[in-house]
Amino acid sequence: MLNLSKTSVLMVFATVMSFTGHAQVAAEASLTYNKLKDNNVLLRAVLTDAQESEPLANIELGFYSIQDTISTSLGKAISNEEGVAVLQGLSFESLLQKQDHTFIIAVEVLDENYQLTSREFTFSDVNMQLSFDEIDSVKQIVVTISTWDELGNLVPLEEADAYLYVPRMFSLLPIGDVYTDEEGQGMLEFPTDLPGDLNGGLEIIAQIEDHDEFGNVAVSESVNWGAPVTYETSKLPRALWSPDAPLWMWITFIVLMVGVWFHYGWVLINLRRIKYHSSDSELINYED
Amino acid sequence: MNFKETTQNLLKELAPTIEKFTWKDWLWTISLSLVILWGMYALYLQIARGHEVTGMRDNVVWGLYVANFIFFIGISYAGAIISGILHLMNLEWRKPIIRIAELITVIATIIGPLYILLCMGRLDRLHYLFIYPRLQSPITWDVIAILTYLVGSVIFLYLTLIRDFSILSTQQLNIGLKRKRIYRFLSLGFKNTSEQKVLLKVSTNIMAIIIIPIAIVVHSVLSWIFGMTLRPGWHSTIFGPYFVLAAVYSGTGVMILAMYFFRRLYGLQRYITKKHFVYLGYIMIMLGAGYGYFTFSEYLTDWYSSEKWNTELIDKLFNWQEYGGLFFFANVAGILLPFIVIGIPKLRTIESITLVSALMVLAMWVKRYLIVVPTLETTLIPMQETRPEYIHYTATWLEWALTFAGIAAFILMFKLASKFIPIIPIWETSESIKKKTSAIDTNVDLKSVTHA
């Protein structure tokens, strides 16, 4: 999920000094806002020592959504060895938004050794849509990006970069990027040779990455523009590593086992015959 | 003296060992049982707390248990070599010691595989070995080979016992009716009729022939568990014959020890003589020569190739701070000492041959330990930031307790078996005595004819 939403980043630094009777530590915090393709939000804060720029580990941070005088707690997270605290699984709807779709997120250090007045970070929401056109056998992806003005009206976003990817097994495969015009639209010619699923289905992801105002925003759509691929499962050959042992191994095994156990059987039959040939006499014949 | 009288005289001599369970027998049984109980307690702790209580870890996944397993399967060879080869060669001197050899085979084949069970983390999944076998796995080969070998060894032992069971069931012995019935049942009504004689001879010959290749296969398969693994010191084509030879060699040593033990315990000096010790001593040094050659060849090729991991392993074996002492002992006591003691006639006494066999057997156990542990400590992937106990293996008291419990169980089973069946084969030894006396009589007759 984190990989899919790696787009815009907003870094805001806050320097704090507290004087509560014992040695205080000045801290700096930065926050990255990620709106994921499933409309969930991931917040990633980095806490460092203001003087040494060293990461501050094991510090609890509180995250809040603020509008006017209303502050709603979003959750808490503890920084790791790299000073990173991550809050994930937030629904986008849980953020308090103004009419112009801007919102404020505050970060607070919940440790008395790092007393920190709330640091606020402002972001704007963005509307990004993907559409697919095919003209004269040329396939094009159209990315339309809009934002909201102060009155809450949707307006095209000019001169914005968006990056397009197709998810593969281990990572996202970049297929290109678009730059929006005055209508907030950017177009990319789609490659014709990308393998898809059985029906040629592909997932296309568009991302705004590291944007000062919008952070990282991702959207995705599915389209049957890939080359259909059928994965035939061929039977594994007989081998050491496959479920079936090589034939020679079976033959050797069977010959050996039959050979040995046949002789055991023969001896056991002989033992039975010894019993059969027993005489009624109580005396043993000691003669040769 | 005819054959019947010879048999009865021999039986009279051996009867007390079967009829009475003396205070000495009780002392042995109780002492050995206590050692086994100690081992059972260790096993309980191992099952209750898991393998964490042993010295085995991620890298060194095998330790004392696997060394013991190879050792016991190895000594089981005594039966194959003495009973099988000497039987086929029809050597008379083998007869008094043949039963000891066969018992070593059967008992060691029962005890050995138990150590593999101790290695298993999930004993409750033991039956998976049979439900989901993979023919490609040397482990599967080993399970099948050992079971086949055990069945064959039991049949072979039983065949050589039938005539003695017959004697025991018909002679006047102070053993109680119930036990006599058991002997009668086990004798299969054998009365040495002409048909029975032929059937028994054919069956014994079949088993004597077939037990030899089976024994070779069993130990080769065991060696392939190591040889087919890409690890320094293991991945070697020589491992099959090397293991086979080492097994017969150590088996012969245990055979000599068992002969000495029963000779002293049951006063069998008349039957187990210096000749038996010397002849087995000769066999032992012949095998020792082969074993020494294989050992030299194995280490020379590893050393000469200067391959990184092999060199690392060789360095460990020659380093006095690591395994140098054990390696020195394994080669001096395991190869050189038997040559010196048995090779020089003046040093060749029953006691010296027994002592050198005991040291050789111990050295062969150490050798098995040196095959298993130092290799596992020489990892192909560099280990960093790992706790030292994950790299260096040290056996815990539980593993030692179970090791001694196995040895105690081996001796106890031997002891108890010797209370139920004559440790000297009555029929075959009587045959041997009769042949000897007939030869003397013939000589006397010939001399008198010549004089006349």
XYZ file of N, CA and C in Angstrom, chain A residues 239-246 249-251 253 256-257 259-261 263-264 266-268 270-288, chain B residues 3-4 7 134-136 141 144 148-149 151-152 155 158-159 162 166-167 170-171 184 188-193 195-197 199-200 202-203 206-207 210-211 214 427 434:
246
model
N 12.226 -35.974 -11.752
C 13.564 -35.470 -11.391
C 13.737 -35.552 -9.886
N 14.947 -35.261 -9.450
C 15.213 -35.289 -8.008
C 14.349 -34.289 -7.263
N 14.123 -33.137 -7.894
C 13.430 -32.045 -7.219
C 11.924 -32.044 -7.450
N 11.421 -32.913 -8.337
C 9.984 -32.910 -8.638
C 9.269 -33.969 -7.796
N 7.927 -33.931 -7.772
C 7.223 -34.916 -6.932
C 7.476 -36.368 -7.355
N 7.698 -36.601 -8.655
C 7.920 -37.974 -9.122
C 9.406 -38.261 -9.263
N 9.833 -39.342 -8.639
C 11.244 -39.720 -8.712
C 11.575 -40.215 -10.111
N 12.843 -40.081 -10.539
C 13.233 -40.612 -11.849
C 12.928 -42.104 -11.943
N 15.318 -44.722 -10.685
C 15.371 -44.819 -9.223
C 14.316 -45.812 -8.725
N 13.136 -45.711 -9.316
C 12.065 -46.643 -8.955
C 12.442 -48.079 -9.309
N 13.022 -48.224 -10.518
C 13.379 -49.584 -10.960
C 14.421 -50.183 -10.015
N 15.064 -49.375 -6.963
C 14.453 -49.598 -5.647
C 13.616 -50.883 -5.645
N 15.780 -54.056 -5.968
C 16.464 -54.357 -4.699
C 15.500 -54.913 -3.653
N 14.384 -54.217 -3.511
C 13.430 -54.617 -2.470
C 12.829 -55.994 -2.763
N 14.120 -58.299 -4.604
C 15.193 -59.289 -4.467
C 15.391 -59.702 -3.017
N 15.492 -58.722 -2.150
C 15.767 -59.017 -0.735
C 14.561 -59.677 -0.072
N 13.389 -59.057 -0.243
C 12.208 -59.572 0.469
C 11.740 -60.921 -0.102
N 13.822 -63.271 -0.877
C 14.646 -64.234 -0.151
C 14.186 -64.384 1.302
N 13.774 -63.269 1.887
C 13.223 -63.363 3.253
C 12.004 -64.288 3.236
N 11.296 -66.607 1.137
C 11.740 -67.975 0.880
C 12.180 -68.632 2.198
N 12.967 -67.896 2.964
C 13.453 -68.426 4.242
C 12.275 -68.679 5.187
N 11.317 -67.762 5.211
C 10.164 -67.943 6.099
C 9.355 -69.175 5.689
N 10.645 -71.759 4.256
C 11.475 -72.884 4.709
C 11.267 -73.178 6.191
N 11.112 -72.104 6.956
C 10.885 -72.285 8.404
C 9.568 -73.034 8.639
N 8.598 -72.687 7.846
C 7.308 -73.371 7.945
C 7.454 -74.847 7.566
N 8.276 -75.081 6.565
C 8.498 -76.468 6.129
C 9.275 -77.251 7.196
N 10.154 -76.569 7.905
C 10.885 -77.233 8.998
C 9.876 -77.724 10.039
N 8.918 -76.869 10.343
C 7.879 -77.242 11.316
C 7.059 -78.423 10.770
N 6.773 -78.362 9.484
C 5.973 -79.407 8.848
C 6.679 -80.770 8.913
N 7.994 -80.754 8.762
C 8.765 -82.001 8.749
C 9.161 -82.477 10.138
N 8.619 -81.832 11.140
C 8.965 -82.236 12.507
C 8.415 -83.636 12.789
N 9.221 -84.442 13.505
C 8.743 -85.787 13.837
C 8.048 -85.741 15.199
N 7.276 -86.758 15.483
C 6.564 -86.819 16.767
C 7.501 -87.178 17.908
N 8.649 -87.667 17.526
C 9.602 -88.114 18.547
C 10.065 -86.939 19.403
N 10.252 -87.225 20.689
C 10.756 -86.201 21.602
C 12.266 -86.083 21.493
N 12.867 -87.068 20.824
C 14.330 -87.131 20.781
C 14.878 -86.439 19.540
N 15.990 -85.784 19.731
C 16.652 -85.130 18.604
C 17.601 -86.133 17.967
N 17.630 -86.065 16.672
C 18.566 -86.922 15.949
C 19.949 -86.256 15.973
N 20.853 -86.830 16.769
C 22.185 -86.227 16.876
C 23.161 -86.773 15.830
N 22.654 -87.665 15.017
C 23.546 -88.242 14.003
C 23.665 -87.302 12.805
N 24.794 -87.359 12.129
C 25.001 -86.527 10.949
C 24.148 -87.031 9.788
N 28.542 -87.173 19.531
C 28.051 -85.798 19.395
C 27.033 -85.432 20.488
N 26.176 -86.408 20.803
C 25.138 -86.162 21.815
C 25.776 -85.860 23.175
N 27.338 -82.463 23.196
C 26.302 -81.436 23.336
C 25.835 -81.330 24.782
N 9.524 -39.835 0.183
C 10.036 -39.313 -1.097
C 11.191 -40.197 -1.489
N 10.998 -40.903 -2.582
C 12.022 -41.880 -2.972
C 13.358 -41.211 -3.274
N 13.314 -39.914 -3.607
C 14.558 -39.220 -3.942
C 15.387 -38.893 -2.697
N 15.633 -43.666 1.942
C 16.435 -44.867 1.669
C 16.914 -45.460 2.988
N 14.134 -47.290 4.970
C 13.815 -48.584 4.363
C 14.967 -49.569 4.542
N 14.878 -53.082 6.664
C 15.142 -54.338 5.952
C 16.299 -55.087 6.610
N 17.323 -54.335 6.977
C 18.504 -54.927 7.619
C 18.127 -55.551 8.973
N 15.153 -56.657 9.942
C 14.361 -57.884 9.722
C 15.288 -59.036 9.329
N 16.213 -58.764 8.408
C 17.147 -59.791 7.947
C 18.024 -60.296 9.082
N 16.014 -62.565 11.396
C 15.793 -63.889 10.776
C 17.074 -64.712 10.857
N 17.698 -65.890 14.324
C 16.735 -66.935 14.672
C 17.119 -68.276 14.046
N 17.555 -68.234 12.792
C 17.943 -69.476 12.109
C 19.056 -70.201 12.863
N 17.640 -71.994 16.162
C 16.621 -73.053 16.155
C 17.130 -74.353 16.789
N 15.873 -76.216 20.197
C 15.449 -77.611 20.207
C 16.118 -78.374 21.361
N 17.410 -78.134 21.524
C 18.141 -78.801 22.623
C 17.583 -78.340 23.973
N 14.343 -79.923 25.028
C 14.272 -81.372 25.268
C 15.160 -81.819 26.443
N 16.106 -80.993 26.828
C 17.026 -81.413 27.899
C 16.483 -81.043 29.275
N 10.232 -74.666 23.082
C 9.665 -75.673 22.168
C 8.975 -74.981 20.983
N 10.392 -74.839 16.559
C 9.596 -75.262 15.394
C 9.589 -76.790 15.248
N 9.750 -77.457 16.355
C 9.762 -78.926 16.317
C 10.970 -79.482 15.601
N 12.059 -78.770 15.655
C 13.274 -79.216 14.957
C 13.875 -80.444 15.651
N 13.994 -81.519 14.887
C 14.557 -82.759 15.464
C 15.762 -83.221 14.646
N 16.242 -82.370 13.800
C 17.398 -82.670 12.951
C 17.120 -83.829 11.989
N 15.908 -83.900 11.507
C 15.613 -84.907 10.482
C 16.330 -84.496 9.197
N 15.289 -83.835 6.220
C 14.653 -82.720 5.505
C 14.922 -81.404 6.243
N 14.748 -81.465 7.548
C 14.942 -80.248 8.353
C 16.376 -79.740 8.236
N 17.317 -80.683 8.248
C 18.727 -80.304 8.149
C 18.984 -79.529 6.861
N 16.772 -77.994 4.894
C 16.042 -76.724 4.867
C 16.758 -75.658 5.699
N 17.233 -76.064 6.864
C 17.905 -75.098 7.730
C 19.228 -74.637 7.111
N 20.044 -74.589 3.897
C 19.775 -73.729 2.739
C 19.379 -72.327 3.212
N 18.485 -72.277 4.194
C 18.002 -70.977 4.697
C 19.146 -70.173 5.295
N 21.333 -68.828 2.548
C 20.686 -67.698 1.855
C 20.886 -66.419 2.666
N 20.587 -66.539 3.967
C 20.672 -65.334 4.804
C 22.114 -64.856 4.946
N 22.834 -63.023 1.724
C 22.065 -61.795 1.474
C 22.340 -60.706 2.524
N 22.720 -61.121 3.712
C 22.920 -60.129 4.781
C 24.149 -59.258 4.487
N 23.163 -56.448 2.028
C 22.228 -55.548 2.733
C 23.011 -54.654 3.688
N 24.937 -76.252 19.605
C 25.008 -77.231 18.512
C 26.282 -77.053 17.691
N 33.493 -81.934 18.171
C 33.463 -83.306 17.677
C 34.434 -83.493 16.503
